[in-house]
mmCIF file of C-alpha atoms in Angstrom:
data_model
loop_
_atom_site.group_PDB
_atom_site.id
_atom_site.type_symbol
_atom_site.label_atom_id
_atom_site.label_comp_id
_atom_site.label_asym_id
_atom_site.label_seq_id
_atom_site.Cartn_x
_atom_site.Cartn_y
_atom_site.Cartn_z
ATOM 1 C CA PRO A 1 5.699 -21.542 -62.067
ATOM 2 C CA VAL A 2 7.793 -23.078 -59.315
ATOM 3 C CA ALA A 3 6.507 -21.680 -56.027
ATOM 4 C CA VAL A 4 9.117 -21.543 -53.270
ATOM 5 C CA CYS A 5 8.249 -20.251 -49.765
ATOM 6 C CA GLN A 6 10.173 -19.381 -46.627
ATOM 7 C CA ASN A 7 9.076 -19.094 -43.005
ATOM 8 C CA VAL A 8 9.232 -15.655 -41.394
ATOM 9 C CA THR A 9 9.004 -14.190 -37.916
ATOM 10 C CA VAL A 10 7.141 -10.902 -37.500
ATOM 11 C CA GLN A 11 6.878 -8.582 -34.488
ATOM 12 C CA LEU A 12 3.606 -6.941 -33.523
ATOM 13 C CA ASP A 13 3.804 -3.157 -33.288
ATOM 14 C CA ASN A 14 2.678 -1.073 -30.301
ATOM 15 C CA THR A 15 -0.893 -1.145 -31.625
ATOM 16 C CA GLY A 16 -0.902 -4.952 -31.607
ATOM 17 C CA ASN A 17 -0.830 -5.347 -35.380
ATOM 18 C CA ALA A 18 1.546 -6.647 -38.045
ATOM 19 C CA ILE A 19 1.410 -6.767 -41.850
ATOM 20 C CA ILE A 20 3.495 -8.967 -44.154
ATOM 21 C CA THR A 21 3.995 -8.853 -47.908
ATOM 22 C CA PRO A 22 4.203 -11.685 -50.453
ATOM 23 C CA ALA A 23 7.832 -10.706 -51.054
ATOM 24 C CA GLN A 24 8.677 -11.658 -47.463
ATOM 25 C CA ILE A 25 7.301 -15.181 -47.971
ATOM 26 C CA ASN A 26 8.635 -15.667 -51.494
ATOM 27 C CA ASN A 27 11.950 -17.492 -51.534
ATOM 28 C CA GLY A 28 12.878 -17.404 -55.207
ATOM 29 C CA SER A 29 9.748 -18.623 -57.002
ATOM 30 C CA SER A 30 10.329 -18.752 -60.759
ATOM 31 C CA ASP A 31 8.801 -19.316 -64.158
ATOM 32 C CA ALA A 32 10.356 -19.807 -67.596
ATOM 33 C CA CYS A 33 8.275 -17.035 -69.092
ATOM 34 C CA GLY A 34 8.115 -14.817 -66.045
ATOM 35 C CA VAL A 35 6.217 -14.407 -62.800
ATOM 36 C CA ALA A 36 3.340 -11.955 -63.014
ATOM 37 C CA THR A 37 1.944 -11.873 -59.453
ATOM 38 C CA LEU A 38 2.541 -13.067 -55.907
ATOM 39 C CA VAL A 39 -0.547 -13.209 -53.659
ATOM 40 C CA LEU A 40 -0.926 -14.242 -49.994
ATOM 41 C CA ASN A 41 -4.123 -15.638 -48.541
ATOM 42 C CA ASN A 42 -3.484 -13.714 -45.300
ATOM 43 C CA SER A 43 -1.207 -10.759 -44.692
ATOM 44 C CA VAL A 44 -2.712 -9.039 -41.621
ATOM 45 C CA PHE A 45 -2.100 -10.330 -38.089
ATOM 46 C CA ASN A 46 -2.893 -9.212 -34.541
ATOM 47 C CA CYS A 47 -2.613 -10.316 -30.913
ATOM 48 C CA ALA A 48 -4.863 -13.312 -31.518
ATOM 49 C CA ASN A 49 -2.283 -14.672 -33.968
ATOM 50 C CA VAL A 50 0.713 -14.781 -31.612
ATOM 51 C CA ASN A 51 2.746 -17.964 -32.353
ATOM 52 C CA GLY A 52 2.633 -19.934 -35.652
ATOM 53 C CA ASN A 53 0.265 -19.201 -38.542
ATOM 54 C CA THR A 54 0.155 -21.042 -41.883
ATOM 55 C CA VAL A 55 -0.098 -18.874 -44.992
ATOM 56 C CA ILE A 56 -0.355 -19.824 -48.659
ATOM 57 C CA LEU A 57 1.536 -17.986 -51.407
ATOM 58 C CA THR A 58 0.028 -18.170 -54.883
ATOM 59 C CA VAL A 59 2.493 -17.577 -57.715
ATOM 60 C CA THR A 60 0.986 -16.753 -61.140
ATOM 61 C CA ASP A 61 3.017 -16.475 -64.351
ATOM 62 C CA VAL A 62 2.504 -14.102 -67.251
ATOM 63 C CA ASN A 63 0.382 -16.667 -69.047
ATOM 64 C CA GLY A 64 -2.043 -17.301 -66.205
ATOM 65 C CA ASN A 65 -0.528 -20.492 -64.844
ATOM 66 C CA SER A 66 -0.259 -20.663 -61.067
ATOM 67 C CA SER A 67 1.082 -22.787 -58.263
ATOM 68 C CA THR A 68 1.200 -22.483 -54.479
ATOM 69 C CA CYS A 69 3.421 -23.150 -51.479
ATOM 70 C CA SER A 70 2.877 -22.753 -47.753
ATOM 71 C CA ALA A 71 4.924 -21.124 -45.033
ATOM 72 C CA THR A 72 4.707 -20.507 -41.300
ATOM 73 C CA VAL A 73 4.440 -16.934 -40.114
ATOM 74 C CA THR A 74 5.474 -16.732 -36.452
ATOM 75 C CA ILE A 75 3.941 -13.706 -34.758
ATOM 76 C CA GLN A 76 5.744 -12.374 -31.691
ATOM 77 C CA ASP A 77 4.718 -9.740 -29.175
ATOM 78 C CA ASN A 78 7.831 -8.241 -27.629
ATOM 79 C CA VAL A 79 6.283 -4.889 -26.786
ATOM 80 C CA ALA A 80 6.333 -4.268 -23.012
ATOM 81 C CA PRO A 81 3.206 -2.821 -21.440
ATOM 82 C CA ILE A 82 3.078 0.815 -20.388
ATOM 83 C CA ALA A 83 3.109 0.879 -16.568
ATOM 84 C CA LEU A 84 1.432 3.878 -14.937
ATOM 85 C CA CYS A 85 1.370 4.347 -11.149
ATOM 86 C CA GLN A 86 -0.381 6.598 -8.665
ATOM 87 C CA ASP A 87 0.504 7.180 -5.013
ATOM 88 C CA VAL A 88 -1.873 5.752 -2.405
ATOM 89 C CA THR A 89 -2.507 6.230 1.311
ATOM 90 C CA VAL A 90 -3.091 3.337 3.704
ATOM 91 C CA GLN A 91 -4.840 3.735 7.064
ATOM 92 C CA LEU A 92 -3.819 1.354 9.826
ATOM 93 C CA ASP A 93 -6.691 -0.275 11.730
ATOM 94 C CA ASN A 94 -7.003 -0.706 15.496
ATOM 95 C CA THR A 95 -4.759 -3.772 15.324
ATOM 96 C CA GLY A 96 -1.955 -1.733 13.724
ATOM 97 C CA ASN A 97 -2.349 -3.316 10.301
ATOM 98 C CA GLY A 98 -3.335 -1.945 6.902
ATOM 99 C CA GLY A 99 -3.016 -2.800 3.247
ATOM 100 C CA THR A 100 -3.507 -1.837 -0.363
ATOM 101 C CA THR A 101 -3.611 -3.618 -3.715
ATOM 102 C CA ALA A 102 -1.794 -3.485 -7.016
ATOM 103 C CA SER A 103 -5.061 -2.387 -8.637
ATOM 104 C CA ALA A 104 -5.280 0.607 -6.297
ATOM 105 C CA VAL A 105 -1.786 1.715 -7.337
ATOM 106 C CA ASP A 106 -2.418 1.131 -11.047
ATOM 107 C CA ASN A 107 -3.254 4.370 -12.855
ATOM 108 C CA GLY A 108 -4.309 3.108 -16.264
ATOM 109 C CA SER A 109 -1.451 0.854 -17.338
ATOM 110 C CA SER A 110 -1.947 -0.490 -20.868
ATOM 111 C CA ASP A 111 -0.581 -2.962 -23.398
ATOM 112 C CA ASN A 112 -0.841 -3.466 -27.154
ATOM 113 C CA CYS A 113 -2.457 -6.868 -26.522
ATOM 114 C CA ALA A 114 -3.720 -7.174 -22.944
ATOM 115 C CA ILE A 115 -2.511 -7.058 -19.337
ATOM 116 C CA ALA A 116 -2.378 -10.415 -17.589
ATOM 117 C CA SER A 117 -1.353 -9.381 -14.080
ATOM 118 C CA LEU A 118 -0.427 -6.545 -11.737
ATOM 119 C CA SER A 119 1.800 -7.063 -8.725
ATOM 120 C CA LEU A 120 2.979 -4.651 -6.046
ATOM 121 C CA SER A 121 6.280 -5.111 -4.199
ATOM 122 C CA GLN A 122 4.474 -4.745 -0.825
ATOM 123 C CA THR A 123 0.777 -4.687 -0.012
ATOM 124 C CA ALA A 124 0.612 -5.217 3.787
ATOM 125 C CA PHE A 125 1.876 -2.581 6.224
ATOM 126 C CA VAL A 126 2.316 -2.265 10.011
ATOM 127 C CA CYS A 127 3.098 0.403 12.619
ATOM 128 C CA SER A 128 6.822 0.389 11.889
ATOM 129 C CA GLU A 129 6.061 1.600 8.351
ATOM 130 C CA VAL A 130 4.088 4.741 9.212
ATOM 131 C CA GLY A 131 5.200 7.403 6.730
ATOM 132 C CA SER A 132 6.317 7.122 3.086
ATOM 133 C CA ASN A 133 7.158 3.746 1.606
ATOM 134 C CA PRO A 134 8.617 3.555 -1.937
ATOM 135 C CA GLU A 135 7.166 0.569 -3.787
ATOM 136 C CA VAL A 136 7.242 -0.874 -7.328
ATOM 137 C CA LEU A 137 4.295 -1.950 -9.483
ATOM 138 C CA THR A 138 5.048 -4.676 -12.043
ATOM 139 C CA VAL A 139 2.725 -4.916 -15.051
ATOM 140 C CA THR A 140 2.867 -8.155 -17.092
ATOM 141 C CA ASP A 141 1.055 -8.684 -20.384
ATOM 142 C CA VAL A 142 -0.517 -11.860 -21.784
ATOM 143 C CA ASN A 143 2.647 -12.659 -23.705
ATOM 144 C CA GLY A 144 5.032 -12.424 -20.752
ATOM 145 C CA ASN A 145 6.407 -8.930 -21.329
ATOM 146 C CA SER A 146 6.603 -6.742 -18.240
ATOM 147 C CA SER A 147 7.444 -3.231 -17.144
ATOM 148 C CA THR A 148 7.472 -1.354 -13.856
ATOM 149 C CA CYS A 149 6.722 2.028 -12.340
ATOM 150 C CA SER A 150 7.428 3.535 -8.936
ATOM 151 C CA THR A 151 4.871 4.627 -6.369
ATOM 152 C CA THR A 152 4.776 5.899 -2.801
ATOM 153 C CA VAL A 153 2.515 4.195 -0.279
ATOM 154 C CA THR A 154 1.893 6.578 2.625
ATOM 155 C CA VAL A 155 0.945 4.722 5.800
ATOM 156 C CA GLN A 156 -1.051 6.651 8.396
ATOM 157 C CA ASP A 157 -2.067 5.814 11.955
ATOM 158 C CA ASN A 158 -5.138 7.860 12.843
ATOM 159 C CA VAL A 159 -6.498 5.476 15.467
ATOM 160 C CA ALA A 160 -6.587 7.025 18.940
ATOM 161 C CA PRO A 161 -5.346 4.958 21.883
ATOM 162 C CA VAL A 162 -7.783 3.352 24.305
ATOM 163 C CA ALA A 163 -7.578 5.336 27.576
ATOM 164 C CA ILE A 164 -8.508 3.425 30.737
ATOM 165 C CA CYS A 165 -8.420 5.085 34.191
ATOM 166 C CA GLN A 166 -8.667 3.996 37.769
ATOM 167 C CA ASP A 167 -9.420 6.132 40.820
ATOM 168 C CA VAL A 168 -6.554 6.723 43.285
ATOM 169 C CA THR A 169 -6.199 7.959 46.824
ATOM 170 C CA VAL A 170 -3.540 10.427 47.914
ATOM 171 C CA GLN A 171 -2.390 10.727 51.528
ATOM 172 C CA LEU A 172 -1.191 14.152 52.613
ATOM 173 C CA ASP A 173 2.096 14.121 54.515
ATOM 174 C CA ASN A 174 2.962 16.035 57.670
ATOM 175 C CA THR A 175 3.617 19.125 55.589
ATOM 176 C CA GLY A 176 0.079 19.012 54.159
ATOM 177 C CA ASN A 177 1.203 17.935 50.706
ATOM 178 C CA GLY A 178 0.741 14.801 48.658
ATOM 179 C CA GLY A 179 0.847 13.645 45.065
ATOM 180 C CA THR A 180 0.212 10.936 42.512
ATOM 181 C CA THR A 181 1.318 10.175 38.941
ATOM 182 C CA ALA A 182 -0.298 9.571 35.554
ATOM 183 C CA SER A 183 1.050 6.030 35.688
ATOM 184 C CA ALA A 184 -0.768 5.387 38.954
ATOM 185 C CA VAL A 185 -4.066 6.506 37.407
ATOM 186 C CA ASN A 186 -3.500 4.518 34.226
ATOM 187 C CA ASN A 187 -5.345 1.194 34.289
ATOM 188 C CA GLY A 188 -4.068 -0.551 31.174
ATOM 189 C CA SER A 189 -4.487 2.045 28.446
ATOM 190 C CA SER A 190 -3.357 0.647 25.101
ATOM 191 C CA ASP A 191 -2.561 1.459 21.497
ATOM 192 C CA ALA A 192 -1.734 -0.801 18.554
ATOM 193 C CA CYS A 193 1.414 1.131 17.686
ATOM 194 C CA GLY A 194 2.471 2.085 21.208
ATOM 195 C CA ILE A 195 1.861 4.694 23.873
ATOM 196 C CA ALA A 196 4.279 7.616 23.922
ATOM 197 C CA SER A 197 3.106 9.521 26.985
ATOM 198 C CA LEU A 198 0.627 9.761 29.852
ATOM 199 C CA SER A 199 -0.326 13.061 31.477
ATOM 200 C CA LEU A 200 -2.652 13.896 34.364
ATOM 201 C CA THR A 201 -4.322 17.279 34.773
ATOM 202 C CA GLN A 202 -3.121 17.524 38.403
ATOM 203 C CA THR A 203 -0.602 15.483 40.312
ATOM 204 C CA ALA A 204 0.165 17.619 43.413
ATOM 205 C CA PHE A 205 -2.405 18.189 46.144
ATOM 206 C CA ASN A 206 -2.660 20.011 49.502
ATOM 207 C CA CYS A 207 -4.985 20.565 52.440
ATOM 208 C CA THR A 208 -7.457 22.666 50.453
ATOM 209 C CA GLU A 209 -8.139 19.644 48.211
ATOM 210 C CA VAL A 210 -9.023 17.073 50.843
ATOM 211 C CA GLY A 211 -11.884 15.032 49.416
ATOM 212 C CA SER A 212 -12.717 14.003 45.854
ATOM 213 C CA ASN A 213 -10.963 15.734 42.948
ATOM 214 C CA PRO A 214 -12.085 14.977 39.349
ATOM 215 C CA GLU A 215 -9.094 14.779 37.029
ATOM 216 C CA VAL A 216 -8.407 13.783 33.406
ATOM 217 C CA LEU A 217 -5.747 11.377 32.101
ATOM 218 C CA THR A 218 -4.519 12.063 28.545
ATOM 219 C CA VAL A 219 -2.996 9.119 26.671
ATOM 220 C CA THR A 220 -0.928 9.963 23.546
ATOM 221 C CA ASP A 221 0.396 7.353 21.126
ATOM 222 C CA VAL A 222 3.660 7.343 19.150
ATOM 223 C CA ASN A 223 1.943 8.873 16.124
ATOM 224 C CA GLY A 224 0.389 11.823 17.960
ATOM 225 C CA ASN A 225 -3.135 10.503 18.424
ATOM 226 C CA SER A 226 -4.596 11.011 21.892
ATOM 227 C CA SER A 227 -7.626 10.164 23.993
ATOM 228 C CA THR A 228 -8.718 10.835 27.553
ATOM 229 C CA CYS A 229 -10.509 9.238 30.483
ATOM 230 C CA SER A 230 -11.804 10.628 33.757
ATOM 231 C CA THR A 231 -10.665 9.697 37.253
ATOM 232 C CA ASN A 232 -11.217 10.776 40.839
ATOM 233 C CA VAL A 233 -8.250 11.546 43.047
ATOM 234 C CA THR A 234 -9.358 11.284 46.663
ATOM 235 C CA VAL A 235 -7.155 13.340 48.976
ATOM 236 C CA GLN A 236 -6.986 12.238 52.599
ATOM 237 C CA ASP A 237 -5.399 13.816 55.628
ATOM 238 C CA ASN A 238 -4.697 11.053 58.124
ATOM 239 C CA VAL A 239 -1.830 12.799 59.880
ATOM 240 C CA ALA A 240 -2.672 13.519 63.509
ATOM 241 C CA PRO A 241 -1.867 17.016 64.758
ATOM 242 C CA VAL A 242 1.187 17.581 66.915
ATOM 243 C CA ALA A 243 -0.116 18.276 70.448
ATOM 244 C CA ILE A 244 2.157 20.603 72.453
ATOM 245 C CA CYS A 245 1.314 21.451 76.056
ATOM 246 C CA GLN A 246 2.540 24.048 78.536
ATOM 247 C CA ASP A 247 1.961 24.291 82.271
ATOM 248 C CA VAL A 248 -0.215 27.114 83.631
ATOM 249 C CA THR A 249 -0.889 28.593 87.038
ATOM 250 C CA VAL A 250 -4.398 29.382 88.162
ATOM 251 C CA GLN A 251 -5.179 31.876 91.046
ATOM 252 C CA LEU A 252 -8.192 31.149 93.138
ATOM 253 C CA ASP A 253 -10.451 34.175 93.608
#
């Protein structure tokens, strides 16, 4: 018989397999008495066969004569991977930085052949991103197909500020009153994301509090974390009294 072949291109299915038939390779093989069978030396392909593969078609006539021809079977994988995401939470450190990875977001993504890479639209986060951040995971397979899924990266700041105090002295005025502020007691308290407020347990003092008064400074950051430090407010009365005299008369006895 006259064996005539043709090249074919075949797509892998979502299981990573493909099957061809002799009829797909045959391109009009003929015999004067009639063709009895068409047989391929290989008809089953998988991910390992992506690109060109040589196959041989054997054509046998009704009287047992046979001849062969060869063809190229091009296997293609155009099936995108299945991208599966999960939400993650990122804790900022004491420098105000935190991060995650594409692998942490991945929730079992799969592909009919194999996954080559995972990439996340953003992996590093700072104070300005505390809260929910929508991100995208891109899954790419070994044959260049890709797909995406959406995730939420929740950034949290649970690091308390560093509270640093200094002792202060308060002078009572001529009314017997004096005061200080939280800012005066603060001695460089800090937080990676920023301090929102300072508060002191007592800021106003009077004559009954002359001497040393233990107080507490509370430092609260912009994300609601707080810490405290102790201070002594020394109250002093350095105002001399107002001396008022009046004349008197004394009778000798």
